[in-house]
Short mmCIF file of C-alpha atoms and ligand atoms in Angstrom, two decimals:
data_model
loop_
_atom_site.label_atom_id
_atom_site.label_comp_id
_atom_site.label_asym_id
_atom_site.label_seq_id
_atom_site.Cartn_x
_atom_site.Cartn_y
_atom_site.Cartn_z
CA MET A 16 19.19 -40.07 11.09
CA LYS A 17 17.14 -36.89 11.16
CA LEU A 18 13.78 -36.47 9.42
CA SER A 19 13.38 -33.56 6.98
CA GLN A 20 10.47 -31.12 7.15
CA THR A 21 8.96 -32.87 4.11
CA GLN A 22 9.08 -36.20 5.96
CA LEU A 23 7.59 -34.64 9.09
CA ASP A 24 4.72 -33.20 7.03
CA GLN A 25 4.18 -36.52 5.28
CA PHE A 26 4.09 -38.37 8.61
CA ASP A 27 1.61 -35.88 9.97
CA ARG A 28 -0.65 -36.31 6.91
CA ASP A 29 -0.41 -40.08 6.33
CA GLY A 30 0.59 -41.51 9.73
CA TYR A 31 3.55 -43.46 8.36
CA LEU A 32 6.90 -43.16 6.59
CA PHE A 33 8.49 -45.83 4.40
CA PHE A 34 12.28 -46.17 4.00
CA PRO A 35 13.08 -48.79 1.31
CA SER A 36 16.40 -50.66 1.83
CA LEU A 37 17.42 -48.60 4.89
CA PHE A 38 19.51 -51.53 6.16
CA ASN A 39 21.97 -53.17 3.77
CA PRO A 40 22.02 -56.93 2.99
CA GLU A 41 24.86 -57.63 5.46
CA GLU A 42 23.02 -55.86 8.29
CA THR A 43 19.75 -57.58 7.48
CA ALA A 44 21.42 -61.01 7.24
CA SER A 45 22.90 -60.57 10.75
CA LEU A 46 19.32 -60.55 12.04
CA ARG A 47 17.57 -62.95 9.65
CA ARG A 48 19.98 -65.84 10.29
CA GLU A 49 19.12 -65.77 14.02
CA VAL A 50 15.39 -66.22 13.47
CA PRO A 51 15.20 -70.02 12.94
CA HIS A 52 17.18 -70.53 16.18
CA LEU A 53 14.85 -68.19 18.11
CA TYR A 54 11.69 -69.75 16.66
CA ALA A 55 12.95 -73.27 17.52
CA GLN A 56 13.24 -72.45 21.22
CA ASP A 57 10.70 -73.69 23.71
CA ARG A 58 10.03 -70.41 25.51
CA PRO A 59 6.83 -68.59 26.44
CA GLU A 60 7.83 -65.73 24.12
CA ASN A 61 7.10 -67.90 21.05
CA ILE A 62 3.39 -67.68 20.16
CA ARG A 63 2.57 -70.24 17.46
CA GLU A 64 -0.15 -69.97 14.81
CA LYS A 65 -3.45 -71.56 15.79
CA GLY A 66 -3.09 -75.36 15.53
CA LYS A 67 0.34 -75.12 13.88
CA ASP A 68 4.03 -75.20 14.79
CA SER A 69 4.89 -72.07 12.78
CA VAL A 70 5.69 -69.09 14.98
CA ARG A 71 3.24 -66.20 14.63
CA THR A 72 5.21 -63.88 16.83
CA ASN A 73 8.28 -64.03 19.06
CA PHE A 74 8.49 -61.51 21.87
CA ALA A 75 11.41 -59.74 23.55
CA ALA A 76 14.30 -61.24 21.54
CA HIS A 77 16.31 -58.15 22.45
CA MET A 78 16.53 -59.60 25.98
CA TYR A 79 18.17 -62.88 24.90
CA SER A 80 19.63 -62.52 21.36
CA GLU A 81 22.73 -60.43 20.63
CA PRO A 82 21.84 -59.22 17.11
CA PHE A 83 18.36 -58.16 18.20
CA ALA A 84 19.71 -56.51 21.37
CA ARG A 85 21.86 -54.38 19.06
CA LEU A 86 18.93 -53.61 16.75
CA ALA A 87 16.94 -52.39 19.77
CA ARG A 88 19.59 -49.70 20.24
CA HIS A 89 20.00 -48.75 16.58
CA PRO A 90 20.13 -44.98 15.92
CA ARG A 91 18.52 -45.31 12.48
CA MET A 92 15.28 -46.27 14.24
CA VAL A 93 15.53 -44.67 17.64
CA GLU A 94 16.64 -41.16 16.63
CA PRO A 95 13.79 -40.29 14.23
CA VAL A 96 11.26 -41.53 16.80
CA MET A 97 12.89 -39.36 19.49
CA GLN A 98 12.61 -36.46 17.08
CA LEU A 99 8.90 -37.09 16.48
CA LEU A 100 7.96 -37.75 20.12
CA ASP A 101 10.38 -35.19 21.56
CA ASP A 102 11.32 -37.36 24.55
CA GLU A 103 13.58 -40.19 25.60
CA LEU A 104 12.22 -43.62 24.65
CA TYR A 105 11.86 -47.01 26.26
CA MET A 106 10.99 -50.31 24.60
CA HIS A 107 7.32 -51.04 25.23
CA GLN A 108 7.21 -54.14 23.01
CA PHE A 109 9.62 -56.01 20.75
CA LYS A 110 8.41 -58.72 18.41
CA ILE A 111 9.51 -60.75 15.39
CA ASN A 112 6.46 -61.71 13.37
CA GLY A 113 6.85 -64.81 11.21
CA LYS A 114 3.95 -64.63 8.73
CA MET A 115 5.50 -67.87 7.50
CA ALA A 116 4.92 -69.28 4.00
CA PHE A 117 1.45 -70.93 3.77
CA ASP A 118 0.90 -70.79 7.57
CA GLY A 119 1.05 -67.07 8.38
CA ASP A 120 -2.42 -66.08 9.59
CA VAL A 121 -4.39 -62.82 9.36
CA TRP A 122 -3.83 -59.77 11.60
CA GLN A 123 -7.27 -58.23 11.86
CA TRP A 124 -7.87 -54.49 11.42
CA HIS A 125 -6.68 -52.68 14.55
CA GLN A 126 -4.73 -49.81 16.06
CA ASP A 127 -1.87 -50.80 18.33
CA TYR A 128 -2.77 -48.00 20.71
CA GLY A 129 -6.16 -49.69 21.21
CA THR A 130 -4.40 -52.62 22.88
CA TRP A 131 -1.89 -50.45 24.74
CA LEU A 132 -4.72 -48.34 26.16
CA ASN A 133 -7.17 -51.11 26.98
CA ASP A 134 -4.69 -53.68 28.30
CA ASP A 135 -1.72 -51.65 29.54
CA GLN A 136 -3.25 -48.25 30.42
CA MET A 137 -0.73 -46.32 28.33
CA PRO A 138 -1.86 -42.74 29.00
CA THR A 139 -1.61 -41.26 25.46
CA PRO A 140 -0.60 -42.45 21.95
CA ARG A 141 2.92 -40.97 22.33
CA ALA A 142 4.47 -44.23 21.14
CA MET A 143 5.60 -45.37 17.72
CA ASN A 144 5.84 -48.59 15.78
CA VAL A 145 8.88 -49.33 13.66
CA ALA A 146 8.81 -52.34 11.31
CA ILE A 147 11.93 -53.74 9.64
CA PHE A 148 11.54 -56.28 6.85
CA LEU A 149 13.83 -59.28 7.27
CA ASP A 150 12.43 -60.84 4.08
CA GLU A 151 11.24 -59.19 0.91
CA VAL A 152 7.63 -58.06 1.29
CA ASN A 153 5.54 -58.41 -1.86
CA GLU A 154 1.84 -58.39 -2.73
CA PHE A 155 1.53 -62.12 -2.08
CA ASN A 156 3.13 -62.73 1.33
CA GLY A 157 0.82 -60.63 3.49
CA PRO A 158 2.12 -57.04 3.43
CA LEU A 159 1.01 -54.65 6.14
CA GLN A 160 -2.00 -52.64 4.98
CA PHE A 161 -2.60 -49.10 6.26
CA ILE A 162 -5.50 -46.66 6.05
CA PRO A 163 -3.60 -43.38 5.53
CA GLY A 164 -4.74 -40.53 7.75
CA SER A 165 -6.62 -42.80 10.19
CA HIS A 166 -4.16 -41.90 12.98
CA LYS A 167 -5.83 -38.47 13.16
CA LEU A 168 -8.96 -40.02 14.68
CA GLY A 169 -7.31 -41.02 17.99
CA ALA A 170 -8.30 -44.25 19.75
CA LEU A 171 -11.31 -45.81 17.98
CA GLU A 172 -13.94 -48.11 19.41
CA ALA A 173 -12.58 -51.66 19.47
CA GLY A 174 -13.74 -55.13 20.51
CA HIS A 175 -11.54 -57.76 22.12
CA ASP A 176 -11.15 -60.62 19.64
CA ILE A 177 -9.81 -63.65 21.48
CA SER A 178 -10.86 -66.34 19.01
CA THR A 179 -9.91 -65.55 15.39
CA THR A 180 -6.18 -66.21 15.80
CA SER A 181 -3.84 -67.52 18.49
CA TYR A 182 -3.22 -63.96 19.72
CA PRO A 183 -5.87 -61.69 21.33
CA LEU A 184 -6.32 -58.32 19.69
CA TRP A 185 -8.55 -55.23 20.12
CA THR A 186 -10.07 -55.03 16.64
CA ILE A 187 -12.19 -52.51 14.69
CA SER A 188 -15.57 -53.46 13.21
CA ASN A 189 -16.03 -54.02 9.47
CA ASP A 190 -18.59 -51.19 9.31
CA ASN A 191 -16.07 -48.73 10.73
CA ILE A 192 -13.33 -49.97 8.40
CA ARG A 193 -15.64 -49.48 5.41
CA THR A 194 -16.16 -45.85 6.40
CA LEU A 195 -12.47 -45.22 7.07
CA VAL A 196 -11.39 -46.74 3.75
CA LYS A 197 -13.86 -44.53 1.86
CA GLN A 198 -11.95 -41.56 3.28
CA GLY A 199 -8.34 -42.77 3.25
CA GLY A 200 -8.10 -45.78 0.93
CA ILE A 201 -5.61 -48.59 1.64
CA VAL A 202 -1.87 -48.69 1.00
CA ALA A 203 0.57 -51.58 1.42
CA PRO A 204 4.27 -50.58 1.43
CA LYS A 205 6.32 -53.33 -0.23
CA GLY A 206 10.05 -53.67 -0.78
CA PRO A 207 13.28 -55.58 -0.23
CA ALA A 208 14.54 -57.02 3.04
CA GLY A 209 16.12 -54.20 5.04
CA SER A 210 13.28 -51.74 4.39
CA MET A 211 11.77 -49.91 7.36
CA ILE A 212 8.34 -48.42 8.12
CA MET A 213 7.61 -46.03 10.98
CA PHE A 214 3.93 -45.79 11.81
CA HIS A 215 1.79 -43.92 14.32
CA SER A 216 0.30 -45.97 17.16
CA CYS A 217 -3.23 -44.89 16.11
CA LEU A 218 -2.79 -45.78 12.42
CA VAL A 219 -5.37 -48.44 11.49
CA HIS A 220 -3.65 -51.49 9.97
CA ALA A 221 -4.02 -55.18 9.16
CA SER A 222 -2.44 -57.93 7.08
CA ALA A 223 -3.89 -60.84 5.13
CA PRO A 224 -2.82 -64.50 5.53
CA ASN A 225 0.33 -65.56 3.68
CA LEU A 226 -0.76 -68.05 1.01
CA SER A 227 2.54 -67.72 -0.86
CA PRO A 228 5.63 -69.96 -0.62
CA TRP A 229 7.64 -66.99 0.75
CA ASP A 230 8.14 -66.22 4.46
CA ARG A 231 7.51 -62.62 5.50
CA VAL A 232 9.55 -62.23 8.69
CA SER A 233 9.49 -58.66 10.07
CA VAL A 234 10.67 -57.14 13.35
CA TYR A 235 8.45 -54.63 15.15
CA LEU A 236 9.73 -52.28 17.79
CA SER A 237 7.18 -50.32 19.77
CA LEU A 238 8.96 -47.33 21.24
CA CYS A 239 7.18 -45.30 23.91
CA ALA A 240 8.02 -41.85 25.33
CA VAL A 241 9.42 -42.43 28.83
CA SER A 242 7.00 -39.86 30.26
CA ASN A 243 4.09 -41.88 28.75
CA HIS A 244 4.90 -45.25 30.31
CA ILE A 245 2.18 -47.83 30.96
CA LYS A 246 0.28 -47.86 34.23
CA ARG A 247 -1.06 -51.43 34.34
CA PHE A 248 0.91 -54.68 34.26
CA LYS A 249 -1.93 -57.00 33.27
CA ARG A 250 0.02 -58.70 30.47
CA PRO A 251 3.26 -60.64 30.92
CA GLY A 252 6.36 -58.45 31.06
CA TYR A 253 7.75 -60.07 27.92
CA ILE A 254 4.75 -58.69 25.97
CA ALA A 255 4.43 -55.24 27.62
CA HIS A 256 7.72 -54.25 29.20
CA ARG A 257 7.88 -52.78 32.69
CA ASP A 258 11.40 -51.41 32.52
CA PHE A 259 11.15 -47.75 31.51
CA THR A 260 14.89 -47.07 31.34
CA PRO A 261 15.66 -44.74 28.40
CA ILE A 262 17.31 -46.46 25.43
CA THR A 263 20.94 -45.52 24.81
CA CYS A 264 21.91 -45.90 21.15
CA LEU A 265 24.92 -47.82 19.86
CA PRO A 266 26.94 -46.55 16.87
CA ASP A 267 25.35 -46.75 13.42
CA ASP A 268 27.42 -49.81 12.43
CA CYS A 269 26.23 -51.88 15.42
CA LEU A 270 24.69 -54.65 13.31
CA VAL A 271 28.03 -55.53 11.74
CA HIS A 272 30.36 -54.94 14.72
CA PRO A 273 30.07 -56.97 17.92
CA TYR A 274 29.54 -54.16 20.42
CA PRO A 275 28.86 -55.71 23.83
CA VAL A 276 25.20 -55.85 24.94
CA ASP A 277 23.47 -57.22 28.04
CA LEU A 278 21.29 -60.30 27.59
CA PRO A 279 19.45 -60.51 30.91
CA TRP A 280 17.02 -63.27 29.82
CA LYS A 281 19.62 -65.45 28.07
CA ASP A 282 19.15 -68.32 30.52
CA GLY A 283 15.39 -68.01 30.68
CA THR A 284 12.65 -65.50 31.35
CA PRO A 285 12.32 -64.46 35.01
CA LEU A 286 9.10 -65.88 36.49
CA ILE A 287 7.87 -62.43 37.43
CA GLU A 288 7.96 -61.43 33.73
CA GLN A 289 5.90 -64.47 32.69
CA SER A 290 2.58 -63.42 34.15
CA GLY A 291 0.51 -60.30 34.71
CA LEU A 292 0.69 -58.46 38.00
CA GLN A 293 -2.25 -57.01 39.92
CA GLN A 294 -0.64 -53.61 40.39
CA ALA A 295 1.89 -51.51 38.50
CA ALA A 296 5.05 -51.24 40.55
C1 SIN B 22 0.80 -56.10 13.95
O1 SIN B 22 -0.09 -55.41 13.55
O2 SIN B 22 1.21 -55.96 15.11
C2 SIN B 22 1.44 -57.12 13.06
C3 SIN B 22 0.92 -57.17 11.71
C4 SIN B 22 1.74 -58.01 10.81
O3 SIN B 22 2.82 -58.48 11.18
O4 SIN B 22 1.33 -58.21 9.68
MN1 MN B 23 -0.40 -53.85 15.06
#
């Protein structure tokens, strides 16, 4: 999939692109039906909502689940990001966010690059987020909210919030959000399961709690230019990957045909990937 000049201009202006129904129902179902099994596992990669059993986020499923290992090599996501970053890509982070009915908690206002810079020493924002909806996203189940154009400001001042939710995040102050929203407003792309959003690593975003009876499971791939790989291994390897091997794509029909994929963490996460290291290797 190649982006047109109009799409490139739109990405440059807004910091995101939305592709409704990019994956068909059969492709989406091949991923969605795996999620309950992944969330039921007792592994460090499952981070549960504060005080609840519901999974907030599952990390690195592409290392131990066949359908997600195929998604991680899907040309419909990888190729446009290669085009935008003009480099080979490696997987910096892979997560399946639950935002489960009634239990799904807030994601405070932040830029992903804030965390990648402060925690992982990623040299520049040459990395991209790709979100794929595995459930319909509507106005009630906690859609992602963006401040269009905010990616132009680079890395903004952020504070480390380790108490609001079960997952630490470098967040942006309310005063700064007020100013940014005066300039850019807020948008919340919504659509059927199978829709995809690509967004810049400096785009300011958030999502509200899910008070609805509908789950809002979405997969997020964070693809980084190989030449921009992280320099610090403070976080566990399953959160911030330390393997910078370029991704090789599978054919476009890989979600509906069982192309073979490696599952190196199928029998458990290697101990060395479960904790931070003092030094980058
Ligand atoms: C994120 O910002 O990383 C996740 C937000 C969400 O899933 O709503
Ligand atoms: Mn984020």
